[in-house]
Amino acid sequence: MSFKKFLFENEPVDGINGPSDYLYIKILRFTLDVIRSWPRKELGEPESARFTVFMKYFYLVLTIATVVGSILYVVVHVTELSFLEAGFMYLIILMSIVDALTVMSLTFSAKYRVLAKDFLTKIHLFYYKDRSKDAMEIHKKVHLISHLFSLWLLFQMLSGLSLFNLTPMYSNLAAGKYRRGGLGNTTFEHSLYYLYPFNTSTDVIGYVVACILHWIISYLCSTWFCMFNLFISLMVFNLWGHFKILIITLEEFPRPKSIGTLQSAYKYSQEELVDVAERLKDCINYHREIKNFTNRMSDVFGPMLLVYYSFHQASGCLLLLECSVMTAQALIRYLPLTIILTQQLIQLSVVFELVGSESEKLKDAVYGVPWECMDTKNRRMVSFFLMNVQEPIHVKAMGIADVGVTTMAAILKTSMSYFTFLRSM
């Protein structure tokens, strides 16, 4: 298979018995299974209950240990840290806190696992592709978007992880610290800094052990950050597809076929009114199903999204402050990280905006239904439907703010304001 065919011609229908057969779901399953956040039990897949419980608590203890270890390192070495090093440590502490809260709010959440199961067994567009020709086309489009987005996010995760850990290793190599006696009066540079019970600054064995641990912790951290974002994004892509299907269904709502007097030509016949009522009920139930799933997403992912946005609010200001030093060392270390994190914030916010922008079109589609040709009972049903679609549907962060480009813009604006204020002090 050529690279182009792998990217753009990945067939979403042939040989597929369910969403779990898609490559992007397999990628998601593998990565989430490592951090014990894949709903194995709920999907009926074999699972060792004892091992899963053990790993959950192991990851919880590990994330709390990274928070405590990084804070203790700052407390012990506070007088030795430069401005750049202190900023880096504060960033590590913030990321460790986000990881710990993600484990608490999602890995241990039964609601999250039920939601994930429902998405994979009920809500995914795979189960709606045979509703119509348009539904199949939308399914294929969403499949391609999901496929490419998953590969892109996996590439971001692995490249960011490698860059983060290889940069200090290259610095040590370039400084000759790996040669015998090359360390001199200096210390090894690390990708992460924790207060260890052994020497990791000048002892080779301690450095190697810490380096291996840092690669593992970095992989887990990037998985918690990127793969949960991927899972949420895949759900949003499918919700967008559902809205597209519903809007097309409403836009193609059949008009009266009656032939007779001029007056009756603009009204549905009694037989047609029965079909109209069924179509309206189907559309209303479809909309209710989409809305309920979106509300459940807000309930499950809301705490994590609030923490995630709070992290970007604090880290954005901190990274800008570090880059403002404008030295080569500061730019090499912090500029790529600033770009990557800002891009992650924009990327996630734009993805979530898809739901709000598409759901906003629903009111026009509902009003465009030929309600003037219906009887009183069906007109009331259209009126009820129109009332329910007036407010666009958004995923909310703990019910505080809509997740989308408006909140993203507010975060970036506030980060710039704080940065300007701190620079003027």
XYZ file of C-alpha atoms in Angstrom:
425
model
C 0.000 0.000 0.000
C 1.399 3.406 -1.020
C 1.678 6.246 1.488
C -0.906 8.306 -0.420
C -3.369 5.425 -0.437
C -2.751 4.832 3.275
C -3.601 8.460 4.008
C -6.473 9.239 1.647
C -7.958 5.978 0.372
C -8.485 4.113 3.618
C -11.836 2.481 2.820
C -14.430 3.017 5.591
C -16.851 0.291 4.459
C -15.264 -2.832 2.963
C -14.249 -5.472 5.507
C -15.495 -3.377 8.437
C -17.840 -4.989 10.956
C -17.780 -2.177 13.515
C -15.968 1.020 14.513
C -13.290 -0.999 16.343
C -12.062 -2.273 12.952
C -10.993 1.216 11.843
C -7.278 2.024 12.061
C -7.811 5.226 14.050
C -9.885 3.358 16.652
C -7.158 0.698 16.868
C -4.594 3.455 17.524
C -6.842 4.964 20.169
C -7.489 1.564 21.747
C -3.791 0.687 21.974
C -2.752 4.003 23.534
C -5.663 4.225 25.990
C -5.255 0.579 26.950
C -1.713 1.329 28.119
C -3.076 3.834 30.650
C -6.021 1.514 31.473
C -8.606 3.945 30.114
C -10.084 1.806 27.334
C -13.570 0.427 28.222
C -12.607 -3.230 27.874
C -15.149 -4.585 30.349
C -17.987 -2.460 28.987
C -17.254 -3.633 25.421
C -17.124 -7.277 26.489
C -13.390 -7.608 25.813
C -11.274 -9.888 28.030
C -9.788 -8.038 30.986
C -7.955 -8.929 34.173
C -9.902 -7.050 36.840
C -7.097 -7.245 39.417
C -4.446 -6.024 36.996
C -6.655 -3.149 35.806
C -7.382 -1.998 39.370
C -3.692 -2.281 40.266
C -2.602 -0.218 37.234
C -5.237 2.446 37.887
C -3.968 3.016 41.403
C -0.370 2.742 40.219
C -0.944 5.574 37.738
C -2.729 7.610 40.399
C 0.187 7.184 42.811
C 2.673 7.880 39.999
C 1.013 11.155 38.963
C 0.718 12.324 42.579
C 4.371 11.368 43.109
C 5.417 13.478 40.110
C 3.540 16.469 41.533
C 5.112 16.030 44.981
C 8.559 15.250 43.532
C 8.630 18.332 41.306
C 7.399 20.621 44.120
C 9.999 19.229 46.537
C 12.709 19.770 43.935
C 11.751 23.444 43.668
C 11.627 23.814 47.470
C 15.074 22.237 47.955
C 16.798 23.975 45.021
C 14.904 27.287 45.015
C 18.065 29.333 45.631
C 19.950 27.561 42.833
C 17.344 27.853 40.075
C 17.744 30.498 37.407
C 14.755 32.346 35.962
C 14.552 29.911 33.021
C 14.916 26.828 35.234
C 12.289 28.065 37.686
C 9.824 28.690 34.862
C 10.480 25.213 33.487
C 9.840 23.648 36.902
C 6.566 25.526 37.337
C 5.494 24.223 33.931
C 6.356 20.646 34.958
C 4.336 21.076 38.158
C 1.327 22.351 36.197
C 1.484 19.455 33.718
C 1.830 16.932 36.548
C -1.257 18.375 38.257
C -3.221 18.125 34.990
C -2.187 14.465 34.629
C -3.186 13.623 38.203
C -6.585 15.279 37.826
C -7.128 13.550 34.457
C -6.513 10.152 36.051
C -8.920 10.984 38.877
C -11.680 12.390 36.656
C -11.521 9.948 33.717
C -9.505 6.779 34.366
C -11.485 6.098 37.562
C -14.804 7.307 36.116
C -17.535 4.741 35.444
C -19.509 7.423 33.550
C -16.604 7.907 31.156
C -16.429 4.202 30.362
C -20.182 3.956 29.744
C -20.026 7.040 27.499
C -17.095 5.551 25.557
C -18.981 2.267 25.145
C -22.115 4.044 23.906
C -20.075 6.023 21.398
C -18.411 2.888 20.023
C -21.586 0.768 19.972
C -24.410 3.259 19.280
C -23.448 6.837 18.385
C -20.634 6.283 15.894
C -21.694 7.141 12.335
C -20.956 3.548 11.322
C -24.416 2.683 12.682
C -26.115 5.472 10.694
C -24.396 5.168 7.314
C -27.221 3.105 5.788
C -29.967 5.642 6.568
C -29.509 7.291 3.178
C -27.026 7.985 0.412
C -26.171 11.327 2.036
C -25.560 9.592 5.366
C -23.065 7.272 3.675
C -21.233 10.217 2.084
C -21.043 12.053 5.404
C -19.831 8.875 7.100
C -17.017 8.587 4.557
C -16.073 12.240 4.999
C -16.007 11.974 8.803
C -14.029 8.734 8.528
C -11.347 10.451 6.443
C -11.190 13.417 8.833
C -10.936 11.076 11.830
C -8.286 8.952 10.118
C -6.050 11.895 9.192
C -6.580 13.697 12.495
C -5.627 10.570 14.476
C -2.421 10.102 12.495
C -1.602 13.804 12.881
C -2.161 13.774 16.648
C -0.139 10.560 17.025
C 2.692 12.193 15.053
C 2.481 15.295 17.270
C 2.581 13.169 20.391
C 5.564 11.037 19.362
C 7.563 13.910 17.856
C 6.906 16.174 20.858
C 7.811 13.372 23.248
C 11.046 12.659 21.372
C 12.012 16.334 21.071
C 11.349 16.917 24.762
C 13.624 14.056 25.866
C 16.294 14.110 23.149
C 17.081 17.826 23.499
C 18.736 17.537 26.961
C 20.450 14.301 25.905
C 21.921 16.091 22.880
C 23.012 18.993 25.109
C 24.835 16.543 27.369
C 26.439 14.882 24.354
C 27.477 18.180 22.763
C 29.037 19.310 26.051
C 31.032 16.093 26.253
C 29.387 15.000 29.481
C 29.093 11.392 28.318
C 32.894 11.031 27.997
C 34.944 9.689 30.872
C 35.774 12.657 33.075
C 33.823 14.968 30.788
C 31.351 16.015 33.470
C 33.924 18.051 35.417
C 32.258 20.493 37.778
C 28.980 20.494 35.834
C 25.878 18.307 36.154
C 23.775 16.228 33.794
C 20.880 17.988 32.122
C 17.495 16.217 32.372
C 14.146 16.531 30.596
C 12.331 16.370 33.951
C 13.483 17.208 37.474
C 12.273 15.484 40.629
C 13.723 15.098 44.104
C 15.122 11.562 43.933
C 16.536 9.595 46.885
C 19.698 9.020 44.799
C 22.146 11.194 42.895
C 21.024 11.923 39.327
C 23.163 15.018 38.728
C 26.682 13.583 38.717
C 26.317 9.809 39.101
C 26.121 7.964 35.774
C 23.960 5.094 37.038
C 21.580 7.529 38.747
C 21.409 9.581 35.546
C 20.605 6.510 33.401
C 17.857 5.348 35.806
C 16.341 8.854 35.907
C 16.578 9.185 32.124
C 14.637 5.923 31.610
C 12.016 7.015 34.139
C 11.675 10.388 32.408
C 11.042 8.736 29.031
C 8.311 6.562 30.592
C 6.709 9.462 32.479
C 6.867 11.656 29.369
C 5.138 8.973 27.286
C 2.377 8.546 29.865
C 1.974 12.316 30.239
C 1.710 12.871 26.476
C -0.777 9.983 26.237
C -3.005 11.519 28.904
C -2.804 14.854 27.146
C -3.122 13.814 23.493
C -5.153 10.598 23.431
C -8.005 11.829 25.585
C -8.090 14.885 23.323
C -8.210 12.508 20.360
C -11.105 10.534 21.844
C -13.075 13.717 22.526
C -12.309 15.011 19.020
C -13.527 11.780 17.396
C -16.798 12.104 19.308
C -17.126 15.711 18.139
C -16.460 14.773 14.497
C -19.250 12.204 14.688
C -21.629 14.663 16.355
C -20.876 17.091 13.529
C -21.732 14.319 11.068
C -25.014 13.629 12.890
C -25.986 17.286 12.641
C -25.159 17.258 8.915
C -27.369 14.194 8.390
C -30.230 15.761 10.362
C -29.982 19.067 8.495
C -29.973 17.328 5.089
C -32.966 15.215 6.164
C -34.882 18.373 7.073
C -33.847 20.215 3.907
C -35.052 17.294 1.777
C -38.353 16.953 3.622
C -40.941 15.883 1.006
C -43.549 18.396 -0.114
C -47.220 17.537 -0.820
C -47.847 15.318 -3.827
C -51.619 15.874 -3.938
C -53.154 16.740 -7.262
C -56.658 18.136 -7.463
C -57.990 21.565 -6.651
C -55.592 24.473 -6.355
C -56.211 24.631 -2.592
C -55.536 20.926 -1.989
C -52.341 21.046 -4.035
C -50.703 22.969 -1.193
C -51.808 20.567 1.563
C -50.703 17.086 2.530
C -53.255 14.334 2.029
C -54.339 12.227 5.021
C -52.015 9.408 3.945
C -49.127 11.837 3.582
C -49.803 13.387 6.998
C -49.195 10.005 8.632
C -45.800 9.805 6.941
C -45.059 13.453 7.818
C -45.767 12.769 11.506
C -43.421 9.779 11.480
C -40.671 11.769 9.783
C -41.020 14.614 12.271
C -40.933 12.216 15.225
C -37.829 10.566 13.773
C -36.087 13.948 13.380
C -37.076 15.082 16.887
C -35.879 11.817 18.432
C -32.649 12.027 16.423
C -32.055 15.570 17.670
C -32.834 14.519 21.245
C -30.344 11.647 20.953
C -27.605 13.997 19.696
C -28.356 16.565 22.400
C -28.396 13.974 25.187
C -25.034 12.566 24.114
C -23.554 16.076 23.948
C -24.819 16.801 27.471
C -23.314 13.547 28.686
C -19.998 14.559 27.103
C -20.145 17.846 29.026
C -20.878 15.941 32.228
C -18.019 13.462 31.754
C -15.319 15.612 30.143
C -16.340 18.956 31.664
C -13.976 18.792 34.681
C -11.040 17.747 32.502
C -11.738 20.484 29.958
C -11.911 23.099 32.726
C -8.558 21.913 34.095
C -7.141 21.813 30.562
C -8.212 25.387 29.805
C -6.927 26.563 33.205
C -3.583 24.949 32.421
C -3.379 26.783 29.086
C -4.288 30.036 30.824
C -1.376 29.701 33.273
C 1.160 28.016 30.970
C 0.531 30.489 28.135
C 1.485 33.426 30.321
C 4.462 31.536 31.791
C 5.850 30.458 28.408
C 5.541 33.951 26.947
C 7.399 35.281 29.957
C 10.187 32.730 29.462
C 10.464 33.458 25.723
C 10.607 37.205 26.386
C 14.161 36.804 27.725
C 15.056 36.435 24.023
C 18.281 34.501 24.615
C 19.213 31.594 22.351
C 18.873 29.134 25.240
C 15.406 30.407 26.153
C 14.122 30.362 22.574
C 15.507 26.893 21.829
C 13.906 25.447 24.938
C 10.606 27.333 25.184
C 9.617 28.590 21.724
C 8.809 25.099 20.300
C 6.902 24.237 23.487
C 4.967 27.517 23.295
C 4.028 26.860 19.659
C 3.009 23.247 20.338
C 0.826 24.037 23.372
C -0.804 27.032 21.683
C -1.489 24.917 18.610
C -3.040 22.204 20.838
C -5.350 24.800 22.428
C -6.407 26.216 19.052
C -6.813 22.752 17.536
C -9.091 21.437 20.297
C -11.156 24.633 20.415
C -11.722 24.709 16.645
C -12.789 21.045 16.713
C -15.370 21.749 19.420
C -16.611 24.794 17.538
C -17.799 22.419 14.788
C -20.675 21.246 16.977
C -21.878 24.733 17.860
C -21.588 26.142 14.346
C -23.392 23.189 12.746
C -26.145 23.011 15.371
C -26.800 26.719 14.805
C -27.982 25.879 11.277
C -30.711 23.621 12.622
C -33.245 26.369 13.310
C -33.203 27.471 9.652
C -33.507 23.860 8.501
C -36.489 23.231 10.808
C -38.213 26.449 9.749
C -37.648 25.435 6.118
C -39.813 22.342 6.581
C -43.132 22.842 4.672
C -45.132 23.357 7.892
C -47.666 25.536 6.054
C -48.848 22.416 4.228
C -49.475 20.431 7.438
C -52.448 20.030 9.709
C -52.624 21.606 13.186
C -51.199 18.578 15.013
C -48.064 18.410 12.884
C -47.639 22.187 12.949
C -47.539 22.004 16.733
C -44.885 19.339 16.462
C -42.784 21.559 14.158
C -43.292 24.474 16.556
C -42.088 22.344 19.459
C -39.078 21.204 17.412
C -38.271 24.778 16.368
C -38.372 25.902 19.998
C -35.863 23.190 20.991
C -33.298 24.065 18.314
C -33.142 27.818 18.955
C -30.154 27.479 21.276
C -26.992 26.054 19.595
C -25.580 22.945 21.268
C -22.133 23.252 22.852
C -19.962 21.036 24.994
C -19.441 22.929 28.253
C -16.540 22.934 30.709
C -18.258 22.245 34.071
C -21.209 24.327 32.872
C -19.056 27.451 33.161
C -18.055 28.148 29.574
C -18.700 26.791 26.085
C -15.708 24.926 24.721
C -14.867 26.663 21.445
C -13.043 29.492 19.749
C -14.642 32.213 21.905
C -13.225 30.734 25.107
C -9.916 30.073 23.335
C -9.677 33.722 22.271
C -10.419 34.845 25.821
C -7.636 32.604 27.169
C -5.076 33.885 24.662
C -6.098 37.488 25.318
C -5.868 37.045 29.107
C -2.469 35.319 28.821
C -1.157 38.260 26.809
C -2.573 40.709 29.370
C -0.937 38.898 32.298
C 2.320 38.664 30.354
C 2.302 42.401 29.632
C 1.535 43.163 33.287
C 4.351 40.925 34.604
C 6.835 42.336 32.091
C 6.058 45.880 33.257
C 6.761 45.085 36.924
